Structure formats: structure tokens, C-alpha cells
Amino acid sequence: MLKEKVAAALNAQIEKEMYSSNLYLAMASWAERNGYPGTSQWMYAQADEERMHMLKLIEYVNERGGKATIPACDMPPAEFESVLDLFKKTYEHECFISESINDIIGVTHDERDFTTQQWMQWFVNEQIEEEAQVSTILDKLNLLGETQNLYFFDRDIFSDRGNTTSSAQQ
Ligand code: FEO
């Protein structure tokens, strides 16, 4: 049976993963409207991964005798400045999520819930992978610099996902 504080922390994370999914959907929609089909596909796939993270948490809370609640969710922004802005915001958001995962692990430690602590390790690894993936994309965008010729970047970005999404499909 999950302790109350652990269940509360996991439920708060369900909301954050739902927001993440919606944020990336908003980014996908912006990219679709602004002529970046590759970036849009990348963001749609990212939104699906975040939804999968949310489902994983819901299932775990319920399986362990807790009560997973489905929250209302803040509306993400609809407008962004550029593709670089999308990925800068993605990186910032993923760092925020990593902190949140660390906070949950802190709660499991305080509550001596070592089962959940171990289970959360999957999310720790996922965050390492996601931060690294977005950081690589930012490096590429920064290399393009002032020219901001994004045609080839956008054409190639979706194929970059091939090697990096496997852990999210487990
Ligand atoms: Fe589910 Fe990218 O955090």
C-alpha cells in the first residue's frame, strides 16, 4: 500500500506529465503551422512519450493500492518565437521534470518506500536520455547560428529519433 505522501507526489507527477504532453502538442501544432514538418513530427512523438509516462504512473499508483487522479491541466502557450525557442523551452522543461523526479525520490527515501524508489529509476534514466537528446539538438541549432537555414535541420530531425526512443517504448 502506497503511503499518502508518496501517492501525493506521484499524483503531482501525473499532472506534470500530462502538461508535458500538452506542451509538446502545442509545439507540434506551432511547427506544423509554420512550415516545419520534421520538427512537428518530432514534437508529436514526444507528446506521445509524455502521455506514456503519465499512463505508467497512473497504472503504478493504482496497482500499489493508491488512487490515481486525473487532473485538470494548465493550458500551454500556443505561440513560440522560432524552432530554437521550441527546443530551448523543451530543454528547460525537461530539466524541471528531472528536478521533480529527484524530489519524488527524496520523498520515497524519507518515507522508506524503497520499492517506489527503485521503480522511479526508470524515470531517472529516461530524463538523462531526454536531456541529452535535446541538448544535442540545441548544439545543432546553435551551429546553424545566424543563418538559421533550417531546411536540412527540419528534414533530418525526425530520423534522429530512431536511436533514442527505444527506452520509452518499454
Ligand atoms: Fe516525462 Fe520528458 O518527462
mmCIF file of C-alpha atoms and ligand atoms in Angstrom:
data_model
loop_
_atom_site.group_PDB
_atom_site.id
_atom_site.type_symbol
_atom_site.label_atom_id
_atom_site.label_comp_id
_atom_site.label_asym_id
_atom_site.label_seq_id
_atom_site.Cartn_x
_atom_site.Cartn_y
_atom_site.Cartn_z
ATOM 1 C CA MET A 1 0.000 0.000 0.000
ATOM 2 C CA LEU A 2 1.407 3.365 -1.008
ATOM 3 C CA LYS A 3 1.968 5.860 1.760
ATOM 4 C CA GLU A 4 -0.017 9.064 1.461
ATOM 5 C CA LYS A 5 2.954 11.333 0.796
ATOM 6 C CA VAL A 6 4.320 9.046 -1.900
ATOM 7 C CA ALA A 7 0.900 8.774 -3.580
ATOM 8 C CA ALA A 8 0.553 12.573 -3.470
ATOM 9 C CA ALA A 9 3.988 13.056 -5.052
ATOM 10 C CA LEU A 10 3.181 10.543 -7.812
ATOM 11 C CA ASN A 11 -0.198 12.156 -8.467
ATOM 12 C CA ALA A 12 1.510 15.544 -8.779
ATOM 13 C CA GLN A 13 3.845 13.964 -11.332
ATOM 14 C CA ILE A 14 0.868 12.631 -13.302
ATOM 15 C CA GLU A 15 -0.219 16.247 -13.773
ATOM 16 C CA LYS A 16 3.288 17.303 -14.840
ATOM 17 C CA GLU A 17 3.498 14.526 -17.434
ATOM 18 C CA MET A 18 0.062 15.488 -18.756
ATOM 19 C CA TYR A 19 1.213 19.101 -19.037
ATOM 20 C CA SER A 20 4.420 17.950 -20.761
ATOM 21 C CA SER A 21 2.377 16.022 -23.321
ATOM 22 C CA ASN A 22 0.147 19.035 -23.978
ATOM 23 C CA LEU A 23 3.128 21.406 -24.153
ATOM 24 C CA TYR A 24 4.739 19.266 -26.848
ATOM 25 C CA LEU A 25 1.424 19.008 -28.690
ATOM 26 C CA ALA A 26 1.258 22.814 -28.689
ATOM 27 C CA MET A 27 4.805 22.931 -30.038
ATOM 28 C CA ALA A 28 3.959 20.306 -32.685
ATOM 29 C CA SER A 29 0.979 22.350 -33.764
ATOM 30 C CA TRP A 30 3.082 25.543 -33.952
ATOM 31 C CA ALA A 31 5.734 23.755 -36.048
ATOM 32 C CA GLU A 32 3.051 22.307 -38.333
ATOM 33 C CA ARG A 33 1.548 25.751 -38.898
ATOM 34 C CA ASN A 34 4.917 27.372 -39.524
ATOM 35 C CA GLY A 35 6.307 25.022 -42.156
ATOM 36 C CA TYR A 36 8.493 22.656 -40.116
ATOM 37 C CA PRO A 37 7.016 19.168 -40.705
ATOM 38 C CA GLY A 38 10.038 17.282 -39.313
ATOM 39 C CA THR A 39 10.077 19.289 -36.094
ATOM 40 C CA SER A 40 6.328 18.860 -35.841
ATOM 41 C CA GLN A 41 6.610 15.069 -36.153
ATOM 42 C CA TRP A 42 9.363 15.070 -33.515
ATOM 43 C CA MET A 43 7.135 17.019 -31.129
ATOM 44 C CA TYR A 44 4.077 14.811 -31.768
ATOM 45 C CA ALA A 45 6.200 11.748 -30.959
ATOM 46 C CA GLN A 46 7.482 13.497 -27.825
ATOM 47 C CA ALA A 47 3.907 14.259 -26.762
ATOM 48 C CA ASP A 48 3.087 10.540 -27.129
ATOM 49 C CA GLU A 49 6.045 9.611 -24.936
ATOM 50 C CA GLU A 50 4.929 12.005 -22.226
ATOM 51 C CA ARG A 51 1.444 10.539 -22.299
ATOM 52 C CA MET A 52 3.017 7.112 -21.919
ATOM 53 C CA HIS A 53 4.937 8.400 -18.845
ATOM 54 C CA MET A 54 1.643 9.630 -17.410
ATOM 55 C CA LEU A 55 -0.044 6.251 -18.040
ATOM 56 C CA LYS A 56 2.867 4.428 -16.451
ATOM 57 C CA LEU A 57 2.430 6.486 -13.272
ATOM 58 C CA ILE A 58 -1.362 6.041 -13.204
ATOM 59 C CA GLU A 59 -1.018 2.283 -13.514
ATOM 60 C CA TYR A 60 1.643 2.094 -10.800
ATOM 61 C CA VAL A 61 -0.316 4.198 -8.278
ATOM 62 C CA ASN A 62 -3.446 2.077 -8.795
ATOM 63 C CA GLU A 63 -1.562 -1.223 -8.720
ATOM 64 C CA ARG A 64 0.022 -0.319 -5.392
ATOM 65 C CA GLY A 65 -3.328 0.397 -3.763
ATOM 66 C CA GLY A 66 -3.244 4.167 -4.240
ATOM 67 C CA LYS A 67 -5.763 6.299 -6.078
ATOM 68 C CA ALA A 68 -4.519 7.865 -9.298
ATOM 69 C CA THR A 69 -6.445 11.030 -10.038
ATOM 70 C CA ILE A 70 -6.762 12.644 -13.451
ATOM 71 C CA PRO A 71 -6.180 16.359 -13.021
ATOM 72 C CA ALA A 72 -7.254 19.443 -14.907
ATOM 73 C CA CYS A 73 -4.284 20.826 -16.683
ATOM 74 C CA ASP A 74 -2.904 24.321 -17.381
ATOM 75 C CA MET A 75 -3.067 25.477 -20.971
ATOM 76 C CA PRO A 76 0.334 25.519 -22.669
ATOM 77 C CA PRO A 77 1.422 28.514 -24.768
ATOM 78 C CA ALA A 78 0.291 28.473 -28.408
ATOM 79 C CA GLU A 79 2.920 30.778 -29.853
ATOM 80 C CA PHE A 80 6.694 30.414 -29.977
ATOM 81 C CA GLU A 81 9.410 32.619 -31.444
ATOM 82 C CA SER A 82 11.343 30.089 -33.520
ATOM 83 C CA VAL A 83 12.467 26.468 -33.743
ATOM 84 C CA LEU A 84 15.386 27.401 -31.473
ATOM 85 C CA ASP A 85 12.901 28.802 -28.956
ATOM 86 C CA LEU A 86 10.946 25.499 -29.076
ATOM 87 C CA PHE A 87 13.977 23.441 -28.199
ATOM 88 C CA LYS A 88 15.304 25.888 -25.591
ATOM 89 C CA LYS A 89 11.933 25.676 -23.852
ATOM 90 C CA THR A 90 11.891 21.882 -24.254
ATOM 91 C CA TYR A 91 15.306 21.658 -22.591
ATOM 92 C CA GLU A 92 14.272 23.946 -19.717
ATOM 93 C CA HIS A 93 11.097 21.934 -19.239
ATOM 94 C CA GLU A 94 12.933 18.613 -19.187
ATOM 95 C CA CYS A 95 15.380 19.969 -16.561
ATOM 96 C CA PHE A 96 12.365 20.997 -14.484
ATOM 97 C CA ILE A 97 10.910 17.476 -14.845
ATOM 98 C CA SER A 98 14.238 15.922 -13.835
ATOM 99 C CA GLU A 99 14.199 18.016 -10.647
ATOM 100 C CA SER A 100 10.665 16.882 -9.986
ATOM 101 C CA ILE A 101 11.679 13.210 -10.369
ATOM 102 C CA ASN A 102 14.539 13.814 -7.935
ATOM 103 C CA ASP A 103 12.091 15.365 -5.464
ATOM 104 C CA ILE A 104 9.900 12.249 -5.645
ATOM 105 C CA ILE A 105 12.914 10.083 -4.944
ATOM 106 C CA GLY A 106 13.580 12.301 -1.915
ATOM 107 C CA VAL A 107 10.028 11.621 -0.687
ATOM 108 C CA THR A 108 10.394 7.853 -1.186
ATOM 109 C CA HIS A 109 13.622 8.000 0.797
ATOM 110 C CA ASP A 110 12.026 9.925 3.674
ATOM 111 C CA GLU A 111 9.047 7.544 3.686
ATOM 112 C CA ARG A 112 11.299 4.446 3.415
ATOM 113 C CA ASP A 113 9.408 3.294 0.314
ATOM 114 C CA PHE A 114 12.318 1.581 -1.388
ATOM 115 C CA THR A 115 10.080 -0.239 -3.867
ATOM 116 C CA THR A 116 8.867 3.016 -5.380
ATOM 117 C CA GLN A 117 12.361 4.454 -5.149
ATOM 118 C CA GLN A 118 13.661 1.603 -7.275
ATOM 119 C CA TRP A 119 10.707 1.805 -9.676
ATOM 120 C CA MET A 120 11.407 5.528 -10.211
ATOM 121 C CA GLN A 121 14.862 4.673 -11.510
ATOM 122 C CA TRP A 122 13.309 4.149 -14.954
ATOM 123 C CA PHE A 123 12.273 7.824 -14.955
ATOM 124 C CA VAL A 124 15.738 8.915 -13.821
ATOM 125 C CA ASN A 125 17.275 7.115 -16.811
ATOM 126 C CA GLU A 126 14.620 8.457 -19.149
ATOM 127 C CA GLN A 127 15.368 12.031 -18.046
ATOM 128 C CA ILE A 128 19.104 11.571 -18.616
ATOM 129 C CA GLU A 129 18.308 10.396 -22.142
ATOM 130 C CA GLU A 130 15.808 13.160 -22.888
ATOM 131 C CA GLU A 131 18.054 15.959 -21.628
ATOM 132 C CA ALA A 132 20.960 14.605 -23.694
ATOM 133 C CA GLN A 133 18.814 14.252 -26.798
ATOM 134 C CA VAL A 134 17.506 17.824 -26.637
ATOM 135 C CA SER A 135 20.930 19.181 -25.762
ATOM 136 C CA THR A 136 22.312 17.582 -28.969
ATOM 137 C CA ILE A 137 19.535 19.199 -30.993
ATOM 138 C CA LEU A 138 20.344 22.593 -29.404
ATOM 139 C CA ASP A 139 24.007 22.132 -30.336
ATOM 140 C CA LYS A 140 22.980 21.551 -33.955
ATOM 141 C CA LEU A 141 20.743 24.621 -33.955
ATOM 142 C CA ASN A 142 23.489 26.740 -32.423
ATOM 143 C CA LEU A 143 25.874 25.522 -35.134
ATOM 144 C CA LEU A 144 23.464 26.868 -37.723
ATOM 145 C CA GLY A 145 23.890 30.204 -35.976
ATOM 146 C CA GLU A 146 22.694 33.385 -37.591
ATOM 147 C CA THR A 147 21.910 31.816 -40.953
ATOM 148 C CA GLN A 148 19.100 29.781 -39.417
ATOM 149 C CA ASN A 149 18.770 27.786 -42.597
ATOM 150 C CA LEU A 150 16.511 25.186 -41.120
ATOM 151 C CA TYR A 151 15.527 23.242 -44.222
ATOM 152 C CA PHE A 152 18.034 20.413 -43.727
ATOM 153 C CA PHE A 153 17.689 20.507 -39.953
ATOM 154 C CA ASP A 154 13.940 20.057 -40.264
ATOM 155 C CA ARG A 155 14.280 17.383 -42.946
ATOM 156 C CA ASP A 156 16.617 15.293 -40.762
ATOM 157 C CA ILE A 157 15.384 15.813 -37.211
ATOM 158 C CA PHE A 158 12.711 13.153 -37.166
ATOM 159 C CA SER A 159 15.062 10.421 -38.352
ATOM 160 C CA ASP A 160 17.290 11.325 -35.361
ATOM 161 C CA ARG A 161 14.625 9.882 -33.064
ATOM 162 C CA GLY A 162 15.214 6.358 -34.391
ATOM 163 C CA ASN A 163 18.043 5.562 -31.990
ATOM 164 C CA THR A 164 16.755 7.422 -28.995
ATOM 165 C CA THR A 165 13.154 6.446 -28.372
ATOM 166 C CA SER A 166 13.653 2.790 -27.535
ATOM 167 C CA SER A 167 13.615 3.123 -23.748
ATOM 168 C CA ALA A 168 10.293 4.953 -23.836
ATOM 169 C CA GLN A 169 8.705 2.055 -25.659
ATOM 170 C CA GLN A 170 9.473 -0.440 -22.911
HETATM 171 FE FE1 FEO B 1 8.137 12.640 -18.974
HETATM 172 FE FE2 FEO B 1 10.070 14.238 -20.574
HETATM 173 O O1 FEO B 1 9.367 13.910 -18.946
#
